[in-house]
CSV table of C-alpha atoms and ligand atoms in Angstrom, one decimal:
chain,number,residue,atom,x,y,z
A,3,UNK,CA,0.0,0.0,0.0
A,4,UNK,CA,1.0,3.5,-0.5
A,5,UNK,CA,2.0,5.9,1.9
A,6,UNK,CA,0.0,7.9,0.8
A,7,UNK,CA,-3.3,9.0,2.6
A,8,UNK,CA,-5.7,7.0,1.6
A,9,UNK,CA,-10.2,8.2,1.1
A,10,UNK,CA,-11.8,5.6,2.5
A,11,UNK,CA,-15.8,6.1,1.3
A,12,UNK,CA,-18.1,5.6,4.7
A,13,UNK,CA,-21.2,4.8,2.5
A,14,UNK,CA,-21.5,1.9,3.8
A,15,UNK,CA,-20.8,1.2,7.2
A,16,UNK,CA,-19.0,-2.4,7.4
A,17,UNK,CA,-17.5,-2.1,3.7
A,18,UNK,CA,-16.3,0.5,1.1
A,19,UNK,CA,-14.3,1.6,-1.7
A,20,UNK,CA,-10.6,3.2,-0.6
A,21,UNK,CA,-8.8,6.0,-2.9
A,22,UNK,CA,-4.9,6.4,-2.6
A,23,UNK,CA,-4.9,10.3,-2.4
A,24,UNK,CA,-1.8,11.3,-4.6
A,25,UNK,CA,-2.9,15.0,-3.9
A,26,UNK,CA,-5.3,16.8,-2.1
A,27,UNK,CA,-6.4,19.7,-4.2
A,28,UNK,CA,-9.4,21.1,-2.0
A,29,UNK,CA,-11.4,20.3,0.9
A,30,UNK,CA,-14.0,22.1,3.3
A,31,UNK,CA,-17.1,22.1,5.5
A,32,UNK,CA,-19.0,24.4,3.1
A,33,UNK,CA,-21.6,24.5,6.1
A,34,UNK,CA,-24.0,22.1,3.8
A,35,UNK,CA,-21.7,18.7,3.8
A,36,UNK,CA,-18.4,18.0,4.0
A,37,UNK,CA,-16.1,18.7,0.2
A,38,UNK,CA,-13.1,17.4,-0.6
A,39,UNK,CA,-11.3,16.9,-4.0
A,40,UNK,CA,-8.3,15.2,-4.8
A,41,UNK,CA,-6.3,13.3,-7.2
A,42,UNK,CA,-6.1,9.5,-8.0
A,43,UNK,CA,-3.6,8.0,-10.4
A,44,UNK,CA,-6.6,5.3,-11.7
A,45,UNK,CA,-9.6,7.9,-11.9
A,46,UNK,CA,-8.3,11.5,-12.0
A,47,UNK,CA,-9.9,13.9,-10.0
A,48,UNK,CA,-12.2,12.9,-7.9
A,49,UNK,CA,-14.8,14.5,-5.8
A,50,UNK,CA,-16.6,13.3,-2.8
A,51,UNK,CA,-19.4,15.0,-0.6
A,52,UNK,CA,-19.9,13.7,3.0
A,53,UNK,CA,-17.8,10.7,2.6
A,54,UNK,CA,-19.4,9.7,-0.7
A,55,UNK,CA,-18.2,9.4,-3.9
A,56,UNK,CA,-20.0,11.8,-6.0
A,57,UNK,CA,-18.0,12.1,-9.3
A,58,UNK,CA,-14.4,11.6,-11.0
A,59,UNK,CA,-12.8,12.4,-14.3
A,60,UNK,CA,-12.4,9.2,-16.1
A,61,UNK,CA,-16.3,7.7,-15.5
A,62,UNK,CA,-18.3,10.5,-15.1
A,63,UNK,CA,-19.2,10.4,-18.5
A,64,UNK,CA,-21.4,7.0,-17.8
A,65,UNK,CA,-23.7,8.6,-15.4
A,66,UNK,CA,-23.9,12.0,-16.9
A,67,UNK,CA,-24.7,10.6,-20.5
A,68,UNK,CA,-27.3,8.3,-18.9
A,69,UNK,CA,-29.2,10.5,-16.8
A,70,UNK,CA,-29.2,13.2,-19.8
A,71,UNK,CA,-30.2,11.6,-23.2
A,72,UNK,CA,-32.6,9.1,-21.9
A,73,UNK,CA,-35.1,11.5,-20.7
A,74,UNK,CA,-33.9,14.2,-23.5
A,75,UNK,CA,-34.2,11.7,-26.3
A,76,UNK,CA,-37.2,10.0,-25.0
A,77,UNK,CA,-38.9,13.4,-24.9
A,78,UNK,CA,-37.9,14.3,-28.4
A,79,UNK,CA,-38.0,18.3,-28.5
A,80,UNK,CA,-37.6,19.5,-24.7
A,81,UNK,CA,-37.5,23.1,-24.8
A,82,UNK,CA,-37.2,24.0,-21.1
A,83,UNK,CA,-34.9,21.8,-18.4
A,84,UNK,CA,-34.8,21.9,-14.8
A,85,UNK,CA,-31.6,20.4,-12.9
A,86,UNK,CA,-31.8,19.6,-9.3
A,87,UNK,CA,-28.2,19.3,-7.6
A,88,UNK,CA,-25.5,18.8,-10.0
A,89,UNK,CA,-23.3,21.0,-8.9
A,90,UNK,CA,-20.6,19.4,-10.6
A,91,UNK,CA,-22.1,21.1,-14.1
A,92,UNK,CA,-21.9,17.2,-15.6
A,93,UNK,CA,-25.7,17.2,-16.4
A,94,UNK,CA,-25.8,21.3,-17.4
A,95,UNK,CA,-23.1,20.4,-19.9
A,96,UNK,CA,-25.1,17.3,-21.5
A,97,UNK,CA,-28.0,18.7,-22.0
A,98,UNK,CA,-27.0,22.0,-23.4
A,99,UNK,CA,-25.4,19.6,-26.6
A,100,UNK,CA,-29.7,19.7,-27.2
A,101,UNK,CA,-30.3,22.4,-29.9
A,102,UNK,CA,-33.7,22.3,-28.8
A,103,UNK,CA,-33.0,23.3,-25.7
A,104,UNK,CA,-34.2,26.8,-25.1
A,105,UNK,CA,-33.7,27.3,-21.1
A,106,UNK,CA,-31.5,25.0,-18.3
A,107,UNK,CA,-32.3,26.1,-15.1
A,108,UNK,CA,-30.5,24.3,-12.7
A,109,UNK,CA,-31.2,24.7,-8.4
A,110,UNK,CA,-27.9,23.7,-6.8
A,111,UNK,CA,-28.0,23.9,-2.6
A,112,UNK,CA,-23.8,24.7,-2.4
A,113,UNK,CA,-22.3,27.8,-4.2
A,114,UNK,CA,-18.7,26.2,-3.2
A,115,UNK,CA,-19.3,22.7,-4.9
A,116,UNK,CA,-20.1,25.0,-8.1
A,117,UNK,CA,-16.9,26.9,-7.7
A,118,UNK,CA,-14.8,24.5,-7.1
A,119,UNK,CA,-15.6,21.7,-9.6
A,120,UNK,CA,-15.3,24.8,-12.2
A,121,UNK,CA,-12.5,25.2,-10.5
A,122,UNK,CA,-10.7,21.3,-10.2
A,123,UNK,CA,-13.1,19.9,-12.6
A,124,UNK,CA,-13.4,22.5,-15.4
A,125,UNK,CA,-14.0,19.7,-18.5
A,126,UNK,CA,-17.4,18.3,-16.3
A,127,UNK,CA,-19.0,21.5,-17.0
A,128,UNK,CA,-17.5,22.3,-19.3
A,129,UNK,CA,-18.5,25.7,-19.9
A,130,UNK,CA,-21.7,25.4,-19.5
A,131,UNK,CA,-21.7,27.2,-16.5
A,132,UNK,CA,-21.1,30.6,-18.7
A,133,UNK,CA,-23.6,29.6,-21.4
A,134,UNK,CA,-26.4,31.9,-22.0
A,135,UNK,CA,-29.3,29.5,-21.8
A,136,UNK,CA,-28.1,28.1,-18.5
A,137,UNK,CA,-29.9,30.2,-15.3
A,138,UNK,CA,-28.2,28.8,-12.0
A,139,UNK,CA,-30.4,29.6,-8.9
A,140,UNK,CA,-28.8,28.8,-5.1
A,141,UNK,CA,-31.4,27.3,-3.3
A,142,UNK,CA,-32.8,23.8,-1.8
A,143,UNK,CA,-34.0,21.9,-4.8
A,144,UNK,CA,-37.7,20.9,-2.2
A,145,UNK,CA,-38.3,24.6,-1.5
A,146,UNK,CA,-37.7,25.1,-5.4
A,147,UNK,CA,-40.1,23.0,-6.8
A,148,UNK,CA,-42.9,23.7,-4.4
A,149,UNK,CA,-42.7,27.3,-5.4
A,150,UNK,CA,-42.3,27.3,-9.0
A,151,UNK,CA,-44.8,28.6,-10.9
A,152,UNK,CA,-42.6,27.5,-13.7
A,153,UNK,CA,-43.1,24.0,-15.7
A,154,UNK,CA,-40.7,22.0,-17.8
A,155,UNK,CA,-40.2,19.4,-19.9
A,156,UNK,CA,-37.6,17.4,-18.3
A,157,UNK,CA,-36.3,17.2,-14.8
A,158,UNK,CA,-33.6,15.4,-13.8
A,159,UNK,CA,-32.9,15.5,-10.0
A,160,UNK,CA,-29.1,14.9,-9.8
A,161,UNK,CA,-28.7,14.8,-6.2
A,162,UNK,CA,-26.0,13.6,-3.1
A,163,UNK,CA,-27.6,10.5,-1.6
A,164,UNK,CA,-30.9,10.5,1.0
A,165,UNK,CA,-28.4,11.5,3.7
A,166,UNK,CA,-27.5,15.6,4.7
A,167,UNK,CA,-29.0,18.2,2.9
A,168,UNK,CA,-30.2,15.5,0.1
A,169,UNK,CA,-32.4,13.4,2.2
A,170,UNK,CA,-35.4,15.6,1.2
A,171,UNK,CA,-35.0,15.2,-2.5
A,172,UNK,CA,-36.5,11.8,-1.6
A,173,UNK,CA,-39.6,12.8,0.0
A,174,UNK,CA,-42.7,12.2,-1.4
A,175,UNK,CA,-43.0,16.3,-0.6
A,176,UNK,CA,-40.4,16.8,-3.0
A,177,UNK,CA,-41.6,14.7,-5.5
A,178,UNK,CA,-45.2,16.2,-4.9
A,179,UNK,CA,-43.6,19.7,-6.1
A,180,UNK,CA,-41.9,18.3,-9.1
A,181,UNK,CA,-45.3,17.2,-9.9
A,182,UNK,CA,-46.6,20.5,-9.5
A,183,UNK,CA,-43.9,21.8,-12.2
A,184,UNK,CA,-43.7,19.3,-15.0
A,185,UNK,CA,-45.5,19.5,-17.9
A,186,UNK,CA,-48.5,17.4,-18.6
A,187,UNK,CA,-46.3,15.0,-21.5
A,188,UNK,CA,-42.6,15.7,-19.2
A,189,UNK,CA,-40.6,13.2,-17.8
A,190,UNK,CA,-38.7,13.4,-14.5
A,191,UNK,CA,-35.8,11.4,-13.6
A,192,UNK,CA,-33.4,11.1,-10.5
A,193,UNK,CA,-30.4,9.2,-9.4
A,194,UNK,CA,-31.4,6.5,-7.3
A,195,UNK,CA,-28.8,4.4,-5.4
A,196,UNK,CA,-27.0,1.4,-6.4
A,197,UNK,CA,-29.9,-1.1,-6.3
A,198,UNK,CA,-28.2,-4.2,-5.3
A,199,UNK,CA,-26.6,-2.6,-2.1
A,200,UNK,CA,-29.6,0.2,-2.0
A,201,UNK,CA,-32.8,-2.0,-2.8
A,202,UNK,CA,-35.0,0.1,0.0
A,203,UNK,CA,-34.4,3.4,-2.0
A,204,UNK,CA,-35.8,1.7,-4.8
A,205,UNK,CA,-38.8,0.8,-3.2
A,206,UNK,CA,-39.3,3.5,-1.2
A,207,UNK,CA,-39.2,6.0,-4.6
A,208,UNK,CA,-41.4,3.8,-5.8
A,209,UNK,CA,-43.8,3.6,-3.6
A,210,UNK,CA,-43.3,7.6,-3.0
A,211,UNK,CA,-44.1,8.3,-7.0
A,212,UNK,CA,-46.6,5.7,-8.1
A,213,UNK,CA,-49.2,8.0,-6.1
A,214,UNK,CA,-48.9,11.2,-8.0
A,215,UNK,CA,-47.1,9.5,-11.8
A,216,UNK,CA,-49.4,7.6,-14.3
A,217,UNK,CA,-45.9,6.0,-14.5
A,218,UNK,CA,-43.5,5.1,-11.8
A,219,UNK,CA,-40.5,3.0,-13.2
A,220,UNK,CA,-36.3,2.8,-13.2
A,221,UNK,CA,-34.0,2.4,-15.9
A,222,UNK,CA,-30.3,1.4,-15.0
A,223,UNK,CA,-26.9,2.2,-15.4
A,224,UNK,CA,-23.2,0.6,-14.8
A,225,UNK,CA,-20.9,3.6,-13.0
A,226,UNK,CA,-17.6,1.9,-11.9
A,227,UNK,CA,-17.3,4.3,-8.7
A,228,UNK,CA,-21.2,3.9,-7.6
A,229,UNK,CA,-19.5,0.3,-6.3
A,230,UNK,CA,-22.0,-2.8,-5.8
A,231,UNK,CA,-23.5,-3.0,-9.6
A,232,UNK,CA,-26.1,-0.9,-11.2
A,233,UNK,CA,-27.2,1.9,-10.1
A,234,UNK,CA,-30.8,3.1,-11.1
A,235,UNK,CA,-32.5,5.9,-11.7
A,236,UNK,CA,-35.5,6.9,-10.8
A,237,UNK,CA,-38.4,7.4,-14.1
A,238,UNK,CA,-41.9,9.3,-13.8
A,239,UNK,CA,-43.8,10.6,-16.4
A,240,UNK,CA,-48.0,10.8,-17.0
A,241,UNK,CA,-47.3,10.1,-20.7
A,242,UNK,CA,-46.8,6.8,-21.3
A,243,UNK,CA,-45.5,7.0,-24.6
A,244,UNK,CA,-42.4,8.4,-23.6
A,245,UNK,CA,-40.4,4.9,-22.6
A,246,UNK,CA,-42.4,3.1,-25.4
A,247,UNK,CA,-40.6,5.3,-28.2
A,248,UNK,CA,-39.3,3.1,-30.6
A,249,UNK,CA,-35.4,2.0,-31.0
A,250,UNK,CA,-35.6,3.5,-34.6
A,251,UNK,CA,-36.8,6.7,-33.2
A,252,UNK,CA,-34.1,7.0,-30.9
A,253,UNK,CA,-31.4,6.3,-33.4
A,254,UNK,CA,-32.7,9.3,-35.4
A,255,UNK,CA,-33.1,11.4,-32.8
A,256,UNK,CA,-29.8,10.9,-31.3
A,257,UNK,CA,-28.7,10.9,-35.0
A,258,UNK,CA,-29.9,14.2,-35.9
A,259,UNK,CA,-29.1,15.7,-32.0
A,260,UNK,CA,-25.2,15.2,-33.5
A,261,UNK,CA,-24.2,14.6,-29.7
A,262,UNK,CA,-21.1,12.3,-29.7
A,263,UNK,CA,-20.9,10.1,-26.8
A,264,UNK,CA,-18.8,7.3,-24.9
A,265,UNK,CA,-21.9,5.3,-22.9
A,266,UNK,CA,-25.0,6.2,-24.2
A,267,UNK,CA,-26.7,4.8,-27.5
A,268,UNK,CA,-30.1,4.4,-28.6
A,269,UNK,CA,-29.8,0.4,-27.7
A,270,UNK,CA,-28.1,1.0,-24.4
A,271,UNK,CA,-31.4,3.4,-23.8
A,272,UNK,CA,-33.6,0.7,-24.2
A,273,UNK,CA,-31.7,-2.0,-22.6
A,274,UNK,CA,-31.8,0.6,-19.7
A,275,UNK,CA,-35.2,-0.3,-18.9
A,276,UNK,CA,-34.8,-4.3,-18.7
A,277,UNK,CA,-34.7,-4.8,-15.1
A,278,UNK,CA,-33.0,-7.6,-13.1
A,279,UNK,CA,-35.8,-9.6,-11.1
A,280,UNK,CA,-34.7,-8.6,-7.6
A,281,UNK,CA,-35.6,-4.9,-8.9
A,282,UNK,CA,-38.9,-5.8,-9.8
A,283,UNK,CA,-39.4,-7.9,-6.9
A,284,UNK,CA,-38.5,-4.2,-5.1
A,285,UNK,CA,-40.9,-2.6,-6.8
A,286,UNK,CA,-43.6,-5.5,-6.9
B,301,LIG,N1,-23.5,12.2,-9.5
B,301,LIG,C1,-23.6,12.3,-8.0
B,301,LIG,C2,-24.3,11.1,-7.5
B,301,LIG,O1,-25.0,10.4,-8.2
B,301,LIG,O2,-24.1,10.9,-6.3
B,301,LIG,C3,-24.3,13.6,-7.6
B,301,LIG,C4,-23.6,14.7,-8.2
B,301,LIG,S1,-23.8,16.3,-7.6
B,301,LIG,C5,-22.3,16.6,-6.9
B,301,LIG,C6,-24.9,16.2,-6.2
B,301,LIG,C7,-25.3,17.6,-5.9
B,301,LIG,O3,-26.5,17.7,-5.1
B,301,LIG,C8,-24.3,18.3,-5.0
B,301,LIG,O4,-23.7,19.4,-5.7
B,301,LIG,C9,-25.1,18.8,-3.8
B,301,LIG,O5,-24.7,20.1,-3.3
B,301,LIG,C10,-26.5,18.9,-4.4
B,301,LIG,N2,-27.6,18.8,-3.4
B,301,LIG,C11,-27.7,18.1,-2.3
B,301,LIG,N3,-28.8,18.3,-1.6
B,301,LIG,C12,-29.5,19.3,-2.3
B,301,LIG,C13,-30.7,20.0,-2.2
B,301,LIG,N4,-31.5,19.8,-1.1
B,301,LIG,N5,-31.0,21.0,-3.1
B,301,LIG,C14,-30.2,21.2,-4.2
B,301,LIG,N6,-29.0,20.6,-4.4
B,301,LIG,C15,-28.7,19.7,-3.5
């Protein structure tokens, strides 16, 4: 072992994930959760929020590329995007490569985990940060959404885990406003936990959005640093069309969108939704 210091993730309390720490470029109470970012000779810069992973340079392509297109390409011509969390600017960046995309506005609790992933992690966002179309409001993503007169086509809720200040973008409160600010034939989707190691949160959501969706459902994803297998996310809509959309419509939407991309392809999209049987057993 290196002697190095080492980031030990406390997800989980009797296992975890360690990080040799070749250099610590920032960390900080920032009064919300605890930051830190550092370097890692197998996955770049990394950054982790209250002892969990949340993103690093070399993978954070799967998740981003996932939680973006399969909502953005389902939906076909989303105008208007809201982004919960996400301070990392991963998200803001993928779905500004949309030409439809008239307005991203994206609710973010923690100004400093912003400024410093523009800062440590300037090719996540990419830019995006500084792009026109992108309005950036510094507030609880629950008090957001329950006082938004707004509505949008897509939401994607890319939040910490249910622990700190992201246990409430869990509650059935929160999902209750997100409800209030989609539009009638919008989708909303959220991370949701690795399911193998996480199968409550997959119930629970479930059982949280089935009330107040025509559709409650999950699609799934394979992020190397979400340790413990596939992680899902989180899928809610009142049009059921949405997830039906054909794999020939995808490939000419994502065709003509002229995104280029490492994880995400139209058959990847619709494997997505194929879930193992202990997910539908969660959600039975
Ligand atoms: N990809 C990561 C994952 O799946 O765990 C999440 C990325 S992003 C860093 C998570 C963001 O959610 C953080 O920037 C955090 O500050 C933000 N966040 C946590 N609770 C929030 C809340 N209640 N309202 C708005 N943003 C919140």
């Amino acid at each position: 072992m290196s002697d190095k210091p080492n980031y030990l993730e406390t997800l989980y309390p009797t296992w975890g994930q360690n990080f040799v720490m070749d250099e610590v470029l920032f960390e900080v109470n920032t009064g919300h959760q605890h930051l830190v970012i550092f370097n890692n000779a197998q996955w770049g810069t990394v950054m982790a929020l209250d002892g969990v992973i949340q993103t690093t340079e070399k993978d954070e392509f799967v998740y981003h590329e996932m939680m973006t297109h399969v909502p953005m390409l389902a939906h076909g011509n989303a105008k208007k995007v809201l982004i919960i969390g996400g301070g990392d600017g991963g998200i803001l960046r993928e779905v500004l490569k949309h030409q439809n995309v008239e307005s991203v506005t994206q609710v973010e609790i923690d100004q400093q985990v912003i400024d410093m992933c523009v800062q440590y992690l300037p090719n996540h966002s990419a830019g995006a940060y500084d792009n026109p179309k992108a309005n950036i409001v510094i507030a609880d993503g629950v008090d957001f959404v329950n006082e938004c007169t707004e509505k949008f086509d897509v939401i994607i809720s890319d939040s910490t885990d249910p622990m700190g200040p992201g246990e409430v973008l869990f509650t059935s409160r929160f999902y209750q406003g997100i409800k209030n600010c989609l539009n009638d034939d919008g989708v909303f989707v959220a991370q949701n936990g690795v399911s193998f190691m996480q199968t409550d949160e997959v119930t629970t959501t479930y059982k949280r959005l089935s009330p107040l969706f025509t559709q409650a459902s999950f699609y799934s994803g394979a992020v190397p640093t979400y340790v413990g297998g596939i992680m899902t996310f989180a899928w809610a809509t009142d049009n059921l069309q949405l997830k039906e959309v054909s794999l020939e419509t995808l490939q000419q939407r994502f065709s003509q969108s002229g995104i280029k991309t490492r994880f995400y392809t139209p058959e990847v999209h619709k494997g997505a939704f194929a879930l193992p049987q202990y997910v539908l057993d969660a959600i039975a």
